[in-house]
Coordinates of C-alpha atoms in Angstrom, one line a residue:
X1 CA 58.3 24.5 99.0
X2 CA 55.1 25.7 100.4
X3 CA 54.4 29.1 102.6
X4 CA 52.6 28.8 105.8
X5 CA 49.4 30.9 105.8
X6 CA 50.7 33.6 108.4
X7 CA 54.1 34.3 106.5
X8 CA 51.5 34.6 102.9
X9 CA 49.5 36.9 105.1
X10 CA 52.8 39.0 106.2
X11 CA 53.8 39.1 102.5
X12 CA 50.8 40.1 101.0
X13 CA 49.9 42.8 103.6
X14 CA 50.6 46.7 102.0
X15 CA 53.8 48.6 103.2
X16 CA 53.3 50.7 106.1
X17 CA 52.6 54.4 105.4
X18 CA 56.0 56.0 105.0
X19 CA 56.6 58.9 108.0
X20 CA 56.6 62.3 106.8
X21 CA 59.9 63.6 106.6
X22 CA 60.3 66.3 109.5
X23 CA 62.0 69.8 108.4
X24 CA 64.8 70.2 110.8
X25 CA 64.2 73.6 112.3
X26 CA 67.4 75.8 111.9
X27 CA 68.4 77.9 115.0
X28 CA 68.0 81.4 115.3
X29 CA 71.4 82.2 116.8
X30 CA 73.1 82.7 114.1
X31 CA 70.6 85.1 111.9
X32 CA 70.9 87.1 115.0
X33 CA 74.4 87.4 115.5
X34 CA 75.1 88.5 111.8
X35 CA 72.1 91.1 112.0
X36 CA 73.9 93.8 113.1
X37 CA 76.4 93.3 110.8
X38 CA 74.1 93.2 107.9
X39 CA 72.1 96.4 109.4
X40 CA 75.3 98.4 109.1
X41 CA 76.6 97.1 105.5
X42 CA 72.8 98.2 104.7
X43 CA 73.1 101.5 106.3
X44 CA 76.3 102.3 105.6
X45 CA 76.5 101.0 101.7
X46 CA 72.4 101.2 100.8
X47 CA 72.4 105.1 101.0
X48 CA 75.0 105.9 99.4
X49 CA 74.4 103.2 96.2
X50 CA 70.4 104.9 95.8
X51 CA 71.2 107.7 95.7
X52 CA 73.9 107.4 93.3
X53 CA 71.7 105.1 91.2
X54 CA 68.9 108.0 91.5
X55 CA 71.4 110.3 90.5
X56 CA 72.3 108.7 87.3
X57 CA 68.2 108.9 86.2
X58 CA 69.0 112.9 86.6
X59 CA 70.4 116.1 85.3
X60 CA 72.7 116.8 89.0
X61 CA 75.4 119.4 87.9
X62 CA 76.6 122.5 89.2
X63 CA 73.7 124.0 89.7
X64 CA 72.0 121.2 91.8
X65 CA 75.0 121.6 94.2
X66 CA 73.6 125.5 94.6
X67 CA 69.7 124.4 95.6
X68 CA 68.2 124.3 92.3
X69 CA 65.8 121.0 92.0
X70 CA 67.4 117.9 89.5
X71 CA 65.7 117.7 86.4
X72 CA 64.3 113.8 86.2
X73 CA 66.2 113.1 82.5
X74 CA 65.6 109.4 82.3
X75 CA 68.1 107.4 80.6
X76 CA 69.5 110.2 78.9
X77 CA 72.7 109.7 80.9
X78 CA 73.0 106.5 79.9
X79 CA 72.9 106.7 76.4
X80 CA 74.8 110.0 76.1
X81 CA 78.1 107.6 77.6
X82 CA 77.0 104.6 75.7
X83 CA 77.1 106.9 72.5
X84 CA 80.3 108.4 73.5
X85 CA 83.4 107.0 71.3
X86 CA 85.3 108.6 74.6
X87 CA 83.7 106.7 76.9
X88 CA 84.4 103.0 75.5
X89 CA 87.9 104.0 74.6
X90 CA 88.4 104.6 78.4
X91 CA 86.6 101.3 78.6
X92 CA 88.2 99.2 76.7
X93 CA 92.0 100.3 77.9
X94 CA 90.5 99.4 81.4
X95 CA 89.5 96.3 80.9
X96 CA 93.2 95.4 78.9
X97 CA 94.9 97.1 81.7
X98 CA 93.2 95.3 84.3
X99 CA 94.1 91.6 82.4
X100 CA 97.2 92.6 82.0
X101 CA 98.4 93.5 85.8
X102 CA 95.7 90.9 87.4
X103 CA 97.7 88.4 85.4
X104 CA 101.1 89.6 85.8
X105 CA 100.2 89.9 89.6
X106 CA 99.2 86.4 89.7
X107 CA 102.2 85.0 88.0
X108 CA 104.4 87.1 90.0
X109 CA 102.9 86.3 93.3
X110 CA 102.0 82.2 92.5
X111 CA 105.7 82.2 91.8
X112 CA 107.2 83.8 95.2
X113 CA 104.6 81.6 97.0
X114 CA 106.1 78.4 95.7
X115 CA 109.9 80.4 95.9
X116 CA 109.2 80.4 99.6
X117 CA 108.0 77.0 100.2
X118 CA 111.5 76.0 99.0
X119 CA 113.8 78.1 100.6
X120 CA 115.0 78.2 103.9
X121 CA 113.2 79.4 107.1
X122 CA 115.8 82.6 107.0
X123 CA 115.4 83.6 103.7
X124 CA 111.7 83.1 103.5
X125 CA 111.3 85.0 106.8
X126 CA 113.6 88.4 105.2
X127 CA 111.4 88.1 102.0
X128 CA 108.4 87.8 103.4
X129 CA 109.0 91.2 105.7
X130 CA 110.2 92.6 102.5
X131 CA 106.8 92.1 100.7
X132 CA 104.8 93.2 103.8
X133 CA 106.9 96.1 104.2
X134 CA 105.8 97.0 100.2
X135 CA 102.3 96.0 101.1
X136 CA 101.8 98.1 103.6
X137 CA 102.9 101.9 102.6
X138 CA 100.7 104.0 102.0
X139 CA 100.2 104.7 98.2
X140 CA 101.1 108.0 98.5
X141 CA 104.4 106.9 99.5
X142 CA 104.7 104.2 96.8
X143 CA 103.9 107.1 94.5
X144 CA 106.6 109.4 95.7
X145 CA 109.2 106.6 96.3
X146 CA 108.2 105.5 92.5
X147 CA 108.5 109.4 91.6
X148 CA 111.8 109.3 92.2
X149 CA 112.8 106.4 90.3
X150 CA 111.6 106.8 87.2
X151 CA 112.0 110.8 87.3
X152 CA 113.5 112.2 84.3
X153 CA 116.6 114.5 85.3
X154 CA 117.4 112.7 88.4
X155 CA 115.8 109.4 88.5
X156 CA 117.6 106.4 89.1
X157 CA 116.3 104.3 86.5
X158 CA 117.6 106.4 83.9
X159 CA 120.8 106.9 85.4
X160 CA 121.3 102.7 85.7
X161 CA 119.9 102.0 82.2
X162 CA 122.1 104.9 80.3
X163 CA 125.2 102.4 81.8
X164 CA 124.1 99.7 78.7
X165 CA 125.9 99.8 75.9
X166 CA 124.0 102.4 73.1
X167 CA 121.3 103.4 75.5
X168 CA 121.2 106.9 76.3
X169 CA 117.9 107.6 78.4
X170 CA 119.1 110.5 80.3
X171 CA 116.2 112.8 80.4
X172 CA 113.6 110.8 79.2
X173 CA 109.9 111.2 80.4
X174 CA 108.3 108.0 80.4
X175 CA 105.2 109.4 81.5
X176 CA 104.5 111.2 78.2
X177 CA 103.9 108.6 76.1
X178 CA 100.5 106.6 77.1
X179 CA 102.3 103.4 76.6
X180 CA 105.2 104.0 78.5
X181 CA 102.6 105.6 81.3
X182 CA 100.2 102.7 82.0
X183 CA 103.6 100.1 81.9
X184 CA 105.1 102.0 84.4
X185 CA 101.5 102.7 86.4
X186 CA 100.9 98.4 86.0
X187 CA 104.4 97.4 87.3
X188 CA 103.6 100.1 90.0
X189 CA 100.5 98.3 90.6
X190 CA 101.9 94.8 90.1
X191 CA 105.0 95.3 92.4
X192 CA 101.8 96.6 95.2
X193 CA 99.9 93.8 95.1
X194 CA 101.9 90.9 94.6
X195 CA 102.6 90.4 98.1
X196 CA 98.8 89.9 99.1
X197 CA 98.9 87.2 96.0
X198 CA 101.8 85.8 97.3
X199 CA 101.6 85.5 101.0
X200 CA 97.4 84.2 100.2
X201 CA 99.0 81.3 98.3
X202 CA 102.0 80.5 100.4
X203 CA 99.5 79.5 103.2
X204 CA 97.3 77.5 101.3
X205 CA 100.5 75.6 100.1
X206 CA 101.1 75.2 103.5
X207 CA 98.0 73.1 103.7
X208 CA 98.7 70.9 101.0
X209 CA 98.8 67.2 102.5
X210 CA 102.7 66.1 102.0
X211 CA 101.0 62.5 101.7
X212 CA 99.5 63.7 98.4
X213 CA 102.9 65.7 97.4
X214 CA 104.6 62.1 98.5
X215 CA 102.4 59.8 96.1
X216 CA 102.7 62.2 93.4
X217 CA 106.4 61.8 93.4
X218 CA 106.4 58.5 93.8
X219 CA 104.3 58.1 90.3
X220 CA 107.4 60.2 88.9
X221 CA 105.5 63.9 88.9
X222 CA 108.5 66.4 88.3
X223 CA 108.4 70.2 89.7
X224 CA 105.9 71.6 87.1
X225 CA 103.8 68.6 86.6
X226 CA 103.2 68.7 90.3
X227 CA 102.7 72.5 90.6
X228 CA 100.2 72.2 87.3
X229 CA 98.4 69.1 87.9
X230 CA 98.2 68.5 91.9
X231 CA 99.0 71.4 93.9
X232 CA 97.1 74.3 91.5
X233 CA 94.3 71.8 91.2
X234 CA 94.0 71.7 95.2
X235 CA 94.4 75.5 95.8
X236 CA 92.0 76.3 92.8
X237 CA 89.3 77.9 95.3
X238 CA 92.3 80.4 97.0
X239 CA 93.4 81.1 93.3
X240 CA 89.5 81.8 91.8
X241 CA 89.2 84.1 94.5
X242 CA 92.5 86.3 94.2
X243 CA 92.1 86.6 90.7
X244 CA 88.2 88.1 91.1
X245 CA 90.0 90.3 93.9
X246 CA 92.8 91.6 91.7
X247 CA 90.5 92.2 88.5
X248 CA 87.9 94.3 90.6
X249 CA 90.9 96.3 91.8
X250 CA 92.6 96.7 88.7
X251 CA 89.6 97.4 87.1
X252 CA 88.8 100.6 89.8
X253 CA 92.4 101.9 90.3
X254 CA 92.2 105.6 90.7
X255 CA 94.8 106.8 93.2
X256 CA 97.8 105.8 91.3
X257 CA 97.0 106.9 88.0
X258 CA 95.5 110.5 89.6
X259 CA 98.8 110.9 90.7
X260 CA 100.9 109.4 88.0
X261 CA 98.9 111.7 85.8
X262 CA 100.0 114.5 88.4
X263 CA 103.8 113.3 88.0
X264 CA 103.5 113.7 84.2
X265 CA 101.5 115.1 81.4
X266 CA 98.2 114.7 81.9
X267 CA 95.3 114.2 79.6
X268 CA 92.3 112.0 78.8
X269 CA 94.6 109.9 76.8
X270 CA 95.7 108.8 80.2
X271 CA 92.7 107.8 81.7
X272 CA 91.1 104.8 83.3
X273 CA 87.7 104.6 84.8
X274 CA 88.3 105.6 87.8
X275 CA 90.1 109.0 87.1
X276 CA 87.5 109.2 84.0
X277 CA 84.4 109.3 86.5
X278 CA 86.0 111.2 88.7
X279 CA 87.1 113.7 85.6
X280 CA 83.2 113.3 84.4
X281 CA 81.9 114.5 88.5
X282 CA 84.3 116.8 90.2
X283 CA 85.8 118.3 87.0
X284 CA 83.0 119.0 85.2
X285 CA 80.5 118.9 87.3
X286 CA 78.2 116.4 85.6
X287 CA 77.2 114.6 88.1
X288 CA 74.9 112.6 86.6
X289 CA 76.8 111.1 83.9
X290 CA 79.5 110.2 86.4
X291 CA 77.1 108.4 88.8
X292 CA 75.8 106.6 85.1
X293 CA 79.3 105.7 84.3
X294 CA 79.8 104.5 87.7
X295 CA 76.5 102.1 87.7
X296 CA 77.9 100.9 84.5
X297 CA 81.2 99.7 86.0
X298 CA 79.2 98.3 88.9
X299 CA 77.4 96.6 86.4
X300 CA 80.6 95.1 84.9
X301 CA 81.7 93.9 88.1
X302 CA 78.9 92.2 89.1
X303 CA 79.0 90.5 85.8
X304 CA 82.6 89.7 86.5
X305 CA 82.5 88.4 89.6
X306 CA 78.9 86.2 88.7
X307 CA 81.9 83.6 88.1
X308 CA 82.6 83.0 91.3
X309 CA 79.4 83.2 92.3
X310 CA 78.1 80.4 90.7
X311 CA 80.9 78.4 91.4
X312 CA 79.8 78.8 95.2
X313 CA 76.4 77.9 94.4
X314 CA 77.3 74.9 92.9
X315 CA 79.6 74.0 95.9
X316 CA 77.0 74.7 98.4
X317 CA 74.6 72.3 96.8
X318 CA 76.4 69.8 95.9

Protein backbone atom coordinates (compact mmCIF):
# COMPACT_ATOMS: atom_id res chain seq x y z
CA UNK A 1 0.00 0.00 0.00
CA UNK A 2 1.41 3.20 -1.25
CA UNK A 3 1.02 6.91 0.36
CA UNK A 4 -0.10 9.72 -1.68
CA UNK A 5 2.52 12.54 -1.93
CA UNK A 6 0.45 15.16 0.24
CA UNK A 7 -0.32 12.65 3.21
CA UNK A 8 4.01 11.78 2.95
CA UNK A 9 4.31 15.46 3.07
CA UNK A 10 1.76 15.76 6.22
CA UNK A 11 3.74 12.99 7.95
CA UNK A 12 7.06 14.13 7.43
CA UNK A 13 6.39 17.80 8.33
CA UNK A 14 7.97 18.70 12.20
CA UNK A 15 5.39 18.94 15.12
CA UNK A 16 4.13 22.31 15.64
CA UNK A 17 5.96 24.39 18.39
CA UNK A 18 4.31 23.37 21.63
CA UNK A 19 2.44 26.69 23.38
CA UNK A 20 3.98 27.94 26.38
CA UNK A 21 2.26 26.95 29.30
CA UNK A 22 0.55 30.15 30.86
CA UNK A 23 0.88 30.64 34.82
CA UNK A 24 -2.57 31.05 35.99
CA UNK A 25 -2.40 34.27 37.92
CA UNK A 26 -3.81 33.70 41.59
CA UNK A 27 -6.25 36.43 42.88
CA UNK A 28 -5.40 38.89 45.33
CA UNK A 29 -8.57 38.65 47.38
CA UNK A 30 -7.66 36.35 49.50
CA UNK A 31 -3.90 37.57 50.60
CA UNK A 32 -5.82 40.61 51.47
CA UNK A 33 -8.48 39.35 53.58
CA UNK A 34 -5.99 37.26 55.82
CA UNK A 35 -3.62 40.39 56.07
CA UNK A 36 -5.01 41.81 58.90
CA UNK A 37 -5.11 38.75 60.60
CA UNK A 38 -1.57 38.02 60.02
CA UNK A 39 -0.52 41.80 60.98
CA UNK A 40 -2.03 41.18 64.44
CA UNK A 41 -0.67 37.47 65.17
CA UNK A 42 2.72 39.46 64.11
CA UNK A 43 2.08 42.21 66.38
CA UNK A 44 0.65 40.70 68.94
CA UNK A 45 3.04 37.31 69.14
CA UNK A 46 6.36 38.92 67.33
CA UNK A 47 7.11 41.32 70.24
CA UNK A 48 6.72 39.46 72.84
CA UNK A 49 8.76 36.12 71.25
CA UNK A 50 12.09 38.84 70.42
CA UNK A 51 12.31 40.01 73.10
CA UNK A 52 12.09 36.92 75.03
CA UNK A 53 14.56 35.32 72.63
CA UNK A 54 16.88 38.58 73.20
CA UNK A 55 16.48 38.06 76.72
CA UNK A 56 17.74 34.63 76.84
CA UNK A 57 21.33 36.02 74.99
CA UNK A 58 21.33 38.22 78.47
CA UNK A 59 22.10 38.58 82.15
CA UNK A 60 18.08 40.22 82.99
CA UNK A 61 17.62 39.67 86.74
CA UNK A 62 16.57 41.74 89.53
CA UNK A 63 18.49 44.39 88.89
CA UNK A 64 17.50 44.99 85.22
CA UNK A 65 13.93 45.25 86.47
CA UNK A 66 15.42 48.49 88.65
CA UNK A 67 17.05 50.40 85.31
CA UNK A 68 20.39 48.96 85.36
CA UNK A 69 21.47 48.02 81.48
CA UNK A 70 21.51 43.88 80.70
CA UNK A 71 24.77 42.54 80.43
CA UNK A 72 24.99 40.82 76.67
CA UNK A 73 26.23 37.09 78.18
CA UNK A 74 25.90 35.12 75.01
CA UNK A 75 25.05 31.57 75.34
CA UNK A 76 25.93 31.41 78.78
CA UNK A 77 22.29 30.85 79.67
CA UNK A 78 22.05 28.24 77.55
CA UNK A 79 24.63 26.09 78.63
CA UNK A 80 24.36 26.93 82.36
CA UNK A 81 20.57 24.90 81.94
CA UNK A 82 21.99 22.41 79.47
CA UNK A 83 24.67 21.67 82.18
CA UNK A 84 22.21 21.53 84.90
CA UNK A 85 21.41 17.87 86.19
CA UNK A 86 18.10 19.99 87.54
CA UNK A 87 17.11 21.04 84.54
CA UNK A 88 16.88 17.70 82.44
CA UNK A 89 15.35 15.96 85.41
CA UNK A 90 12.45 18.47 85.14
CA UNK A 91 12.76 17.67 81.43
CA UNK A 92 12.58 14.41 81.28
CA UNK A 93 9.41 13.91 83.93
CA UNK A 94 7.73 16.38 81.41
CA UNK A 95 8.09 14.80 78.55
CA UNK A 96 6.84 11.06 80.48
CA UNK A 97 4.08 13.05 81.95
CA UNK A 98 2.96 14.59 78.90
CA UNK A 99 2.93 10.75 77.05
CA UNK A 100 1.36 9.56 79.63
CA UNK A 101 -1.92 11.89 79.97
CA UNK A 102 -1.86 12.75 76.01
CA UNK A 103 -2.38 8.96 75.70
CA UNK A 104 -4.67 8.30 78.43
CA UNK A 105 -6.66 11.36 77.07
CA UNK A 106 -6.87 9.84 73.77
CA UNK A 107 -8.00 6.44 74.83
CA UNK A 108 -10.40 7.92 77.19
CA UNK A 109 -11.93 10.31 74.81
CA UNK A 110 -11.64 7.81 71.32
CA UNK A 111 -13.60 5.58 73.59
CA UNK A 112 -16.69 7.95 74.66
CA UNK A 113 -16.69 9.10 71.06
CA UNK A 114 -17.47 5.66 69.73
CA UNK A 115 -19.69 5.09 73.35
CA UNK A 116 -21.91 7.84 71.94
CA UNK A 117 -22.26 6.83 68.42
CA UNK A 118 -23.99 3.68 69.92
CA UNK A 119 -26.23 4.84 72.41
CA UNK A 120 -29.28 6.44 72.22
CA UNK A 121 -30.08 10.07 71.26
CA UNK A 122 -31.09 10.68 75.27
CA UNK A 123 -28.24 9.23 76.74
CA UNK A 124 -25.74 10.68 74.33
CA UNK A 125 -27.34 14.10 74.69
CA UNK A 126 -27.01 13.90 79.06
CA UNK A 127 -23.35 12.79 78.50
CA UNK A 128 -22.46 14.99 76.19
CA UNK A 129 -23.74 18.16 78.56
CA UNK A 130 -21.91 16.32 81.18
CA UNK A 131 -18.47 16.57 79.44
CA UNK A 132 -19.10 20.23 78.30
CA UNK A 133 -20.13 21.11 81.59
CA UNK A 134 -16.37 19.59 82.82
CA UNK A 135 -14.85 21.28 79.79
CA UNK A 136 -15.85 24.33 80.49
CA UNK A 137 -15.01 25.38 84.34
CA UNK A 138 -12.65 27.34 84.94
CA UNK A 139 -9.50 25.53 86.32
CA UNK A 140 -9.60 27.17 89.27
CA UNK A 141 -12.70 25.53 89.98
CA UNK A 142 -11.64 22.11 88.78
CA UNK A 143 -8.81 22.74 91.18
CA UNK A 144 -10.89 23.48 94.23
CA UNK A 145 -13.68 20.94 93.31
CA UNK A 146 -10.56 18.40 92.92
CA UNK A 147 -9.24 19.89 96.39
CA UNK A 148 -11.93 18.64 98.05
CA UNK A 149 -11.91 15.20 96.84
CA UNK A 150 -8.84 14.04 97.38
CA UNK A 151 -8.23 16.23 100.71
CA UNK A 152 -6.83 14.38 103.43
CA UNK A 153 -9.09 14.80 106.65
CA UNK A 154 -12.18 15.41 104.89
CA UNK A 155 -11.92 14.27 101.31
CA UNK A 156 -14.26 12.09 99.90
CA UNK A 157 -11.97 9.76 98.20
CA UNK A 158 -10.50 8.72 101.29
CA UNK A 159 -13.65 8.36 103.08
CA UNK A 160 -15.10 5.95 99.97
CA UNK A 161 -11.83 3.89 99.68
CA UNK A 162 -11.35 3.30 103.65
CA UNK A 163 -15.03 1.24 102.97
CA UNK A 164 -12.62 -1.79 101.18
CA UNK A 165 -11.83 -4.41 103.06
CA UNK A 166 -8.00 -3.70 104.76
CA UNK A 167 -7.65 -0.29 103.32
CA UNK A 168 -7.39 2.31 105.80
CA UNK A 169 -6.55 5.76 103.91
CA UNK A 170 -8.06 8.01 106.36
CA UNK A 171 -5.71 10.84 106.50
CA UNK A 172 -3.58 10.19 103.79
CA UNK A 173 -1.84 12.98 101.73
CA UNK A 174 -1.54 11.99 98.33
CA UNK A 175 0.09 15.02 97.35
CA UNK A 176 3.28 14.31 99.32
CA UNK A 177 4.60 11.74 97.50
CA UNK A 178 5.76 12.86 93.79
CA UNK A 179 4.23 9.81 92.48
CA UNK A 180 1.00 9.97 93.99
CA UNK A 181 1.18 14.00 93.04
CA UNK A 182 1.57 13.95 89.26
CA UNK A 183 -1.19 10.67 89.14
CA UNK A 184 -3.51 12.60 90.76
CA UNK A 185 -2.36 16.10 88.70
CA UNK A 186 -2.64 13.65 85.17
CA UNK A 187 -6.13 12.17 85.91
CA UNK A 188 -6.95 15.92 86.88
CA UNK A 189 -5.72 16.78 83.51
CA UNK A 190 -7.02 13.68 81.71
CA UNK A 191 -10.68 13.91 83.19
CA UNK A 192 -10.22 18.03 81.68
CA UNK A 193 -9.49 17.31 78.44
CA UNK A 194 -11.07 14.34 77.44
CA UNK A 195 -14.23 15.94 76.41
CA UNK A 196 -12.48 18.17 73.67
CA UNK A 197 -11.00 14.55 72.51
CA UNK A 198 -14.17 13.12 72.61
CA UNK A 199 -16.70 15.45 71.23
CA UNK A 200 -13.65 16.27 68.14
CA UNK A 201 -14.01 12.54 67.26
CA UNK A 202 -17.62 11.95 67.76
CA UNK A 203 -18.21 14.40 64.82
CA UNK A 204 -15.88 13.11 62.56
CA UNK A 205 -17.55 9.65 63.12
CA UNK A 206 -20.41 11.33 62.21
CA UNK A 207 -18.95 11.75 58.82
CA UNK A 208 -18.01 8.38 58.26
CA UNK A 209 -19.98 7.09 55.01
CA UNK A 210 -22.44 4.30 56.43
CA UNK A 211 -21.93 2.82 52.71
CA UNK A 212 -18.33 2.07 53.80
CA UNK A 213 -19.41 0.96 57.47
CA UNK A 214 -22.15 -1.31 55.37
CA UNK A 215 -19.47 -3.13 53.03
CA UNK A 216 -17.22 -3.58 55.80
CA UNK A 217 -19.80 -5.66 57.53
CA UNK A 218 -20.76 -7.29 54.82
CA UNK A 219 -17.01 -8.73 54.32
CA UNK A 220 -17.54 -9.93 58.12
CA UNK A 221 -15.52 -6.91 59.96
CA UNK A 222 -16.45 -7.26 63.73
CA UNK A 223 -16.60 -4.08 66.21
CA UNK A 224 -12.76 -3.75 66.65
CA UNK A 225 -11.70 -4.75 63.33
CA UNK A 226 -13.91 -2.07 62.00
CA UNK A 227 -12.95 0.63 64.58
CA UNK A 228 -8.94 -0.44 63.94
CA UNK A 229 -8.90 -0.98 60.36
CA UNK A 230 -11.73 1.35 58.61
CA UNK A 231 -12.98 3.95 60.77
CA UNK A 232 -9.40 5.04 62.65
CA UNK A 233 -7.93 4.78 59.16
CA UNK A 234 -10.62 7.40 57.83
CA UNK A 235 -10.37 9.84 60.92
CA UNK A 236 -6.55 9.56 60.96
CA UNK A 237 -6.13 13.48 60.06
CA UNK A 238 -8.76 14.50 63.24
CA UNK A 239 -6.75 12.00 65.37
CA UNK A 240 -2.89 13.29 64.19
CA UNK A 241 -4.06 16.60 65.08
CA UNK A 242 -5.63 16.03 68.67
CA UNK A 243 -2.77 14.13 69.71
CA UNK A 244 -0.17 17.19 68.56
CA UNK A 245 -2.84 19.46 70.48
CA UNK A 246 -2.84 17.37 73.72
CA UNK A 247 1.14 16.80 73.78
CA UNK A 248 1.74 20.62 73.38
CA UNK A 249 -0.58 21.10 76.34
CA UNK A 250 0.60 18.48 78.38
CA UNK A 251 3.83 19.37 77.70
CA UNK A 252 3.15 23.33 79.07
CA UNK A 253 0.71 22.73 81.93
CA UNK A 254 1.37 25.19 84.62
CA UNK A 255 -1.80 26.19 86.28
CA UNK A 256 -2.74 22.89 87.74
CA UNK A 257 0.40 21.77 89.09
CA UNK A 258 1.08 25.69 90.60
CA UNK A 259 -1.88 24.99 92.41
CA UNK A 260 -1.69 21.37 93.15
CA UNK A 261 1.80 22.24 94.44
CA UNK A 262 -0.13 25.03 96.56
CA UNK A 263 -2.68 22.23 97.82
CA UNK A 264 0.26 20.16 99.06
CA UNK A 265 3.96 20.09 99.83
CA UNK A 266 5.63 21.83 97.48
CA UNK A 267 9.17 21.47 96.10
CA UNK A 268 11.20 21.21 92.92
CA UNK A 269 10.63 17.52 93.17
CA UNK A 270 7.23 18.46 91.97
CA UNK A 271 7.93 20.44 89.12
CA UNK A 272 7.17 20.49 85.40
CA UNK A 273 8.39 22.98 82.90
CA UNK A 274 6.06 25.24 83.23
CA UNK A 275 6.05 25.83 87.06
CA UNK A 276 10.11 25.27 86.68
CA UNK A 277 10.41 28.46 84.30
CA UNK A 278 8.18 30.24 86.05
CA UNK A 279 10.21 29.13 89.50
CA UNK A 280 13.58 30.09 87.33
CA UNK A 281 11.84 34.01 86.40
CA UNK A 282 9.51 35.28 89.07
CA UNK A 283 11.11 33.33 92.01
CA UNK A 284 14.45 33.97 91.50
CA UNK A 285 14.61 36.49 89.35
CA UNK A 286 16.81 35.12 86.65
CA UNK A 287 15.25 36.16 83.94
CA UNK A 288 17.39 35.13 81.60
CA UNK A 289 17.71 31.61 82.11
CA UNK A 290 13.97 31.34 82.30
CA UNK A 291 13.41 33.01 78.87
CA UNK A 292 16.53 30.20 77.74
CA UNK A 293 14.54 27.49 79.27
CA UNK A 294 11.54 28.67 77.63
CA UNK A 295 13.18 28.96 73.88
CA UNK A 296 14.31 25.50 74.64
CA UNK A 297 10.77 24.11 75.15
CA UNK A 298 9.72 26.16 72.15
CA UNK A 299 12.26 24.46 70.49
CA UNK A 300 10.91 21.04 71.50
CA UNK A 301 7.65 21.81 70.29
CA UNK A 302 8.41 22.89 67.17
CA UNK A 303 10.29 19.70 66.78
CA UNK A 304 7.23 17.91 68.04
CA UNK A 305 4.78 19.21 66.03
CA UNK A 306 7.33 19.19 62.59
CA UNK A 307 5.19 15.74 62.37
CA UNK A 308 2.34 17.17 61.38
CA UNK A 309 3.73 19.47 59.51
CA UNK A 310 5.17 17.47 57.04
CA UNK A 311 2.31 15.35 56.81
CA UNK A 312 0.48 18.60 55.50
CA UNK A 313 3.16 19.22 53.08
CA UNK A 314 2.97 16.08 51.68
CA UNK A 315 -0.97 16.37 51.39
CA UNK A 316 -0.84 19.63 49.78
CA UNK A 317 1.39 18.43 47.06
CA UNK A 318 0.18 15.47 46.34
Amino acid sequence: MTTSAPARELLDAPPPPARPRTRRKRPRLPYLLIAPALLALLVGMGYPLGWQVLNSFREYGLAQQFGEAPAWVGLDNYIALLTDGGFWSVLIKSVAFMAVTALATMVIGIGLAVLMKSIPSWSRIALQIAMLVAWAMPIVAQMTVWNWLIDDRNGVLNYLLSYLPGVDLVGHNWLVDPWSFFAVASIIITWASVPFVALSVYAGLTQVSEEVVEAAQLDGAGGFQMLRRVTLPILRPILVILLLLQLIWDLRVYAQIELLQGFGAAGDKYDLLGTYIYGLGIGQGHFGVAAAAAMIVLVFTIALSWFYVRELIKEDQS
